[in-house]
Amino acid sequence: MKNIGLIPTILKRRNSLNMTIDTKLIQFLQKCFPKYRLKILFENKNKEKLNLIVSAGGNSIISLQNNDANKYRKKLDDYYFNYSIKKEIPFLGICHGAQYIAKFFESKIIKKNNHTKRKHIIELISKKKIQVNSYHDYSITKLGKNLDKIAHSKDGSIEAFKHKNKKILGIMWHPERYGKIKKFDLLFINKYL
């Protein structure tokens, strides 16, 4: 059986850092990759073979919000993203994960007002338009080297991108946060990974 390594969201509660994973994300990944087993990546080491690594939503990249939860998340993202590149393991970044990938490749990310908790239309490179959700305060406005745009919104925000040569995909919407899993999201992710 194949393994998905999932980097969790880190939350600060009182004097501790807690790892959390949206159960809807687990359900989505199980539907998207039915022959994979899920492993939570909560420390900077791995003893099992991974066939896909997913950096979940939540948190902010450290250059935008510097706090203990984001620092710990960055350590996990740094370790597992570099591990994925070294071992040639596909990597999926959802929202925060996409911003992390974009920042790694020196993309431009800015604060975007009126973009959170909304639905909006995005246009794919095929010119097809679809509606997605939006839960992010920061938007990718220009991609760095080795990244190609797959989708953008009307306001110029880049909503999906891929690496030119590696199986690295970033999406800014949350495919797990719909009442029902969308066939489009399953096909889209499998197409690029």
CSV table of C-alpha atoms in Angstrom, one decimal:
chain,number,residue,atom,x,y,z
A,1,MET,CA,0.0,0.0,0.0
A,2,LYS,CA,1.2,3.6,-0.7
A,3,ASN,CA,1.5,6.3,1.9
A,4,ILE,CA,0.4,9.9,2.0
A,5,GLY,CA,2.3,12.0,4.5
A,6,LEU,CA,0.2,14.9,5.8
A,7,ILE,CA,1.7,18.0,7.4
A,8,PRO,CA,-0.9,19.2,10.0
A,9,THR,CA,-2.0,22.7,11.0
A,10,ILE,CA,-0.3,23.9,14.1
A,11,LEU,CA,-2.4,25.9,16.6
A,12,LYS,CA,-1.3,27.7,19.8
A,13,ARG,CA,-3.5,27.1,22.7
A,14,ARG,CA,-2.5,28.6,26.1
A,15,ASN,CA,1.1,27.5,26.6
A,16,SER,CA,1.1,24.6,24.1
A,17,LEU,CA,1.2,24.0,20.4
A,18,ASN,CA,-1.4,21.6,19.1
A,19,MET,CA,-1.5,19.7,15.8
A,20,THR,CA,-4.8,19.5,14.1
A,21,ILE,CA,-6.2,18.0,10.9
A,22,ASP,CA,-9.6,18.7,9.4
A,23,THR,CA,-11.4,15.4,9.2
A,24,LYS,CA,-12.9,16.6,5.9
A,25,LEU,CA,-9.4,16.8,4.5
A,26,ILE,CA,-8.8,13.2,5.5
A,27,GLN,CA,-12.0,12.1,3.8
A,28,PHE,CA,-11.1,14.1,0.7
A,29,LEU,CA,-7.6,12.6,0.4
A,30,GLN,CA,-9.0,9.1,0.9
A,31,LYS,CA,-11.5,9.7,-1.9
A,32,CYS,CA,-8.8,11.3,-4.1
A,33,PHE,CA,-6.2,8.6,-3.4
A,34,PRO,CA,-8.2,5.5,-2.4
A,35,LYS,CA,-5.2,3.1,-2.4
A,36,TYR,CA,-3.1,5.3,-0.1
A,37,ARG,CA,-2.8,5.1,3.7
A,38,LEU,CA,-2.5,8.4,5.6
A,39,LYS,CA,0.4,9.2,7.9
A,40,ILE,CA,0.6,12.3,10.0
A,41,LEU,CA,4.0,14.1,9.8
A,42,PHE,CA,4.4,15.7,13.2
A,43,GLU,CA,8.2,15.6,13.6
A,44,ASN,CA,11.2,16.1,11.4
A,45,LYS,CA,11.9,12.5,10.6
A,46,ASN,CA,10.2,9.7,8.7
A,47,LYS,CA,10.7,6.0,8.9
A,48,GLU,CA,8.2,4.9,6.3
A,49,LYS,CA,8.2,5.3,2.5
A,50,LEU,CA,6.1,8.2,1.4
A,51,ASN,CA,4.4,8.3,-2.1
A,52,LEU,CA,2.8,11.7,-1.7
A,53,ILE,CA,3.3,14.6,0.8
A,54,VAL,CA,0.5,17.1,1.5
A,55,SER,CA,0.9,20.4,3.3
A,56,ALA,CA,-2.5,21.2,4.6
A,57,GLY,CA,-4.2,24.6,5.0
A,58,GLY,CA,-4.0,26.7,8.1
A,59,ASN,CA,-1.2,28.7,9.5
A,60,SER,CA,0.5,31.5,7.7
A,61,ILE,CA,4.0,31.6,6.2
A,62,ILE,CA,6.5,32.9,8.7
A,63,SER,CA,7.5,36.0,6.6
A,64,LEU,CA,3.9,37.2,6.9
A,65,GLN,CA,3.0,36.3,10.5
A,66,ASN,CA,5.9,35.4,12.8
A,67,ASN,CA,4.6,33.4,15.8
A,68,ASP,CA,5.4,30.1,17.6
A,69,ALA,CA,2.8,28.1,15.7
A,70,ASN,CA,4.0,29.3,12.3
A,71,LYS,CA,7.6,28.7,13.3
A,72,TYR,CA,6.9,25.1,14.1
A,73,ARG,CA,4.9,24.6,11.0
A,74,LYS,CA,7.7,26.1,8.9
A,75,LYS,CA,10.1,23.5,10.4
A,76,LEU,CA,7.8,20.7,9.2
A,77,ASP,CA,7.2,22.3,5.8
A,78,ASP,CA,11.0,22.9,5.3
A,79,TYR,CA,12.0,19.4,6.2
A,80,TYR,CA,9.3,17.6,4.2
A,81,PHE,CA,9.4,19.8,1.1
A,82,ASN,CA,13.1,19.4,0.8
A,83,TYR,CA,12.7,15.7,1.5
A,84,SER,CA,10.1,15.5,-1.3
A,85,ILE,CA,12.5,17.2,-3.7
A,86,LYS,CA,15.4,15.0,-2.8
A,87,LYS,CA,13.4,11.7,-3.0
A,88,GLU,CA,11.3,12.9,-6.0
A,89,ILE,CA,8.0,12.5,-4.0
A,90,PRO,CA,5.0,14.4,-5.4
A,91,PHE,CA,4.0,17.3,-3.1
A,92,LEU,CA,0.5,19.0,-2.9
A,93,GLY,CA,0.2,22.3,-1.1
A,94,ILE,CA,-3.3,23.4,-0.1
A,95,CYS,CA,-3.8,27.1,0.7
A,96,HIS,CA,-1.0,27.6,3.3
A,97,GLY,CA,0.9,24.8,1.6
A,98,ALA,CA,0.6,26.5,-1.8
A,99,GLN,CA,1.8,29.8,-0.2
A,100,TYR,CA,4.7,27.9,1.3
A,101,ILE,CA,5.7,26.4,-2.1
A,102,ALA,CA,5.3,29.8,-3.8
A,103,LYS,CA,7.5,31.5,-1.2
A,104,PHE,CA,10.1,28.8,-1.6
A,105,PHE,CA,10.4,29.6,-5.3
A,106,GLU,CA,10.5,33.4,-4.6
A,107,SER,CA,7.0,34.2,-5.7
A,108,LYS,CA,5.3,37.5,-4.7
A,109,ILE,CA,2.6,37.2,-2.0
A,110,ILE,CA,0.6,40.1,-0.7
A,111,LYS,CA,-2.2,40.8,1.7
A,112,LYS,CA,-5.6,40.7,-0.1
A,113,ASN,CA,-8.7,42.3,1.4
A,114,ASN,CA,-12.2,40.9,0.9
A,115,HIS,CA,-10.8,37.5,-0.2
A,116,THR,CA,-11.6,35.4,2.9
A,117,LYS,CA,-14.7,33.3,3.4
A,118,ARG,CA,-15.9,33.9,-0.1
A,119,LYS,CA,-16.6,32.0,-3.3
A,120,HIS,CA,-15.3,33.3,-6.5
A,121,ILE,CA,-14.8,32.3,-10.1
A,122,ILE,CA,-11.3,31.2,-11.3
A,123,GLU,CA,-10.2,30.7,-14.8
A,124,LEU,CA,-8.0,27.7,-15.8
A,125,ILE,CA,-5.4,27.9,-18.5
A,126,SER,CA,-7.8,26.0,-20.6
A,127,LYS,CA,-10.2,29.0,-20.3
A,128,LYS,CA,-12.7,26.9,-18.4
A,129,LYS,CA,-14.2,28.8,-15.4
A,130,ILE,CA,-15.1,27.2,-12.1
A,131,GLN,CA,-16.3,28.5,-8.7
A,132,VAL,CA,-14.1,27.8,-5.7
A,133,ASN,CA,-14.0,28.8,-2.1
A,134,SER,CA,-11.5,31.2,-0.5
A,135,TYR,CA,-10.2,31.2,3.1
A,136,HIS,CA,-6.9,33.0,2.7
A,137,ASP,CA,-5.9,36.6,3.6
A,138,TYR,CA,-2.8,36.5,1.4
A,139,SER,CA,-2.7,36.0,-2.4
A,140,ILE,CA,0.0,35.0,-4.8
A,141,THR,CA,0.3,37.7,-7.4
A,142,LYS,CA,3.5,36.7,-9.3
A,143,LEU,CA,5.1,33.2,-9.6
A,144,GLY,CA,8.8,32.7,-9.1
A,145,LYS,CA,11.1,30.7,-11.3
A,146,ASN,CA,10.1,27.1,-12.3
A,147,LEU,CA,6.4,27.6,-11.5
A,148,ASP,CA,3.6,27.7,-14.1
A,149,LYS,CA,0.2,29.2,-13.5
A,150,ILE,CA,-2.8,26.9,-13.9
A,151,ALA,CA,-5.6,29.1,-12.7
A,152,HIS,CA,-6.2,32.7,-11.6
A,153,SER,CA,-9.1,34.8,-10.2
A,154,LYS,CA,-10.5,38.0,-11.7
A,155,ASP,CA,-8.5,40.1,-9.2
A,156,GLY,CA,-5.2,38.7,-10.5
A,157,SER,CA,-4.6,36.2,-7.6
A,158,ILE,CA,-3.0,33.0,-8.7
A,159,GLU,CA,-5.2,30.2,-7.5
A,160,ALA,CA,-3.3,27.1,-8.8
A,161,PHE,CA,0.2,26.5,-10.1
A,162,LYS,CA,2.6,23.6,-10.8
A,163,HIS,CA,6.3,23.1,-11.0
A,164,LYS,CA,7.7,23.0,-14.6
A,165,ASN,CA,9.7,19.8,-14.0
A,166,LYS,CA,8.6,18.2,-10.7
A,167,LYS,CA,5.3,16.8,-9.4
A,168,ILE,CA,4.6,19.8,-7.2
A,169,LEU,CA,1.1,21.3,-7.2
A,170,GLY,CA,-0.2,24.3,-5.2
A,171,ILE,CA,-3.9,25.2,-4.9
A,172,MET,CA,-5.3,28.1,-3.0
A,173,TRP,CA,-8.9,26.8,-2.4
A,174,HIS,CA,-9.9,24.1,0.0
A,175,PRO,CA,-11.3,21.1,-1.9
A,176,GLU,CA,-12.3,19.5,1.5
A,177,ARG,CA,-14.5,22.4,2.7
A,178,TYR,CA,-17.5,21.7,0.5
A,179,GLY,CA,-20.6,19.9,1.6
A,180,LYS,CA,-19.9,17.2,-1.0
A,181,ILE,CA,-16.6,16.3,-2.6
A,182,LYS,CA,-16.4,17.8,-6.1
A,183,LYS,CA,-15.5,15.6,-9.0
A,184,PHE,CA,-13.6,18.5,-10.6
A,185,ASP,CA,-11.2,18.6,-7.6
A,186,LEU,CA,-10.5,14.9,-7.7
A,187,LEU,CA,-9.7,15.0,-11.4
A,188,PHE,CA,-7.7,18.3,-11.2
A,189,ILE,CA,-5.4,17.0,-8.4
A,190,ASN,CA,-4.9,13.6,-10.0
A,191,LYS,CA,-4.1,15.3,-13.4
A,192,TYR,CA,-1.2,17.3,-12.0
A,193,LEU,CA,0.1,14.8,-9.5
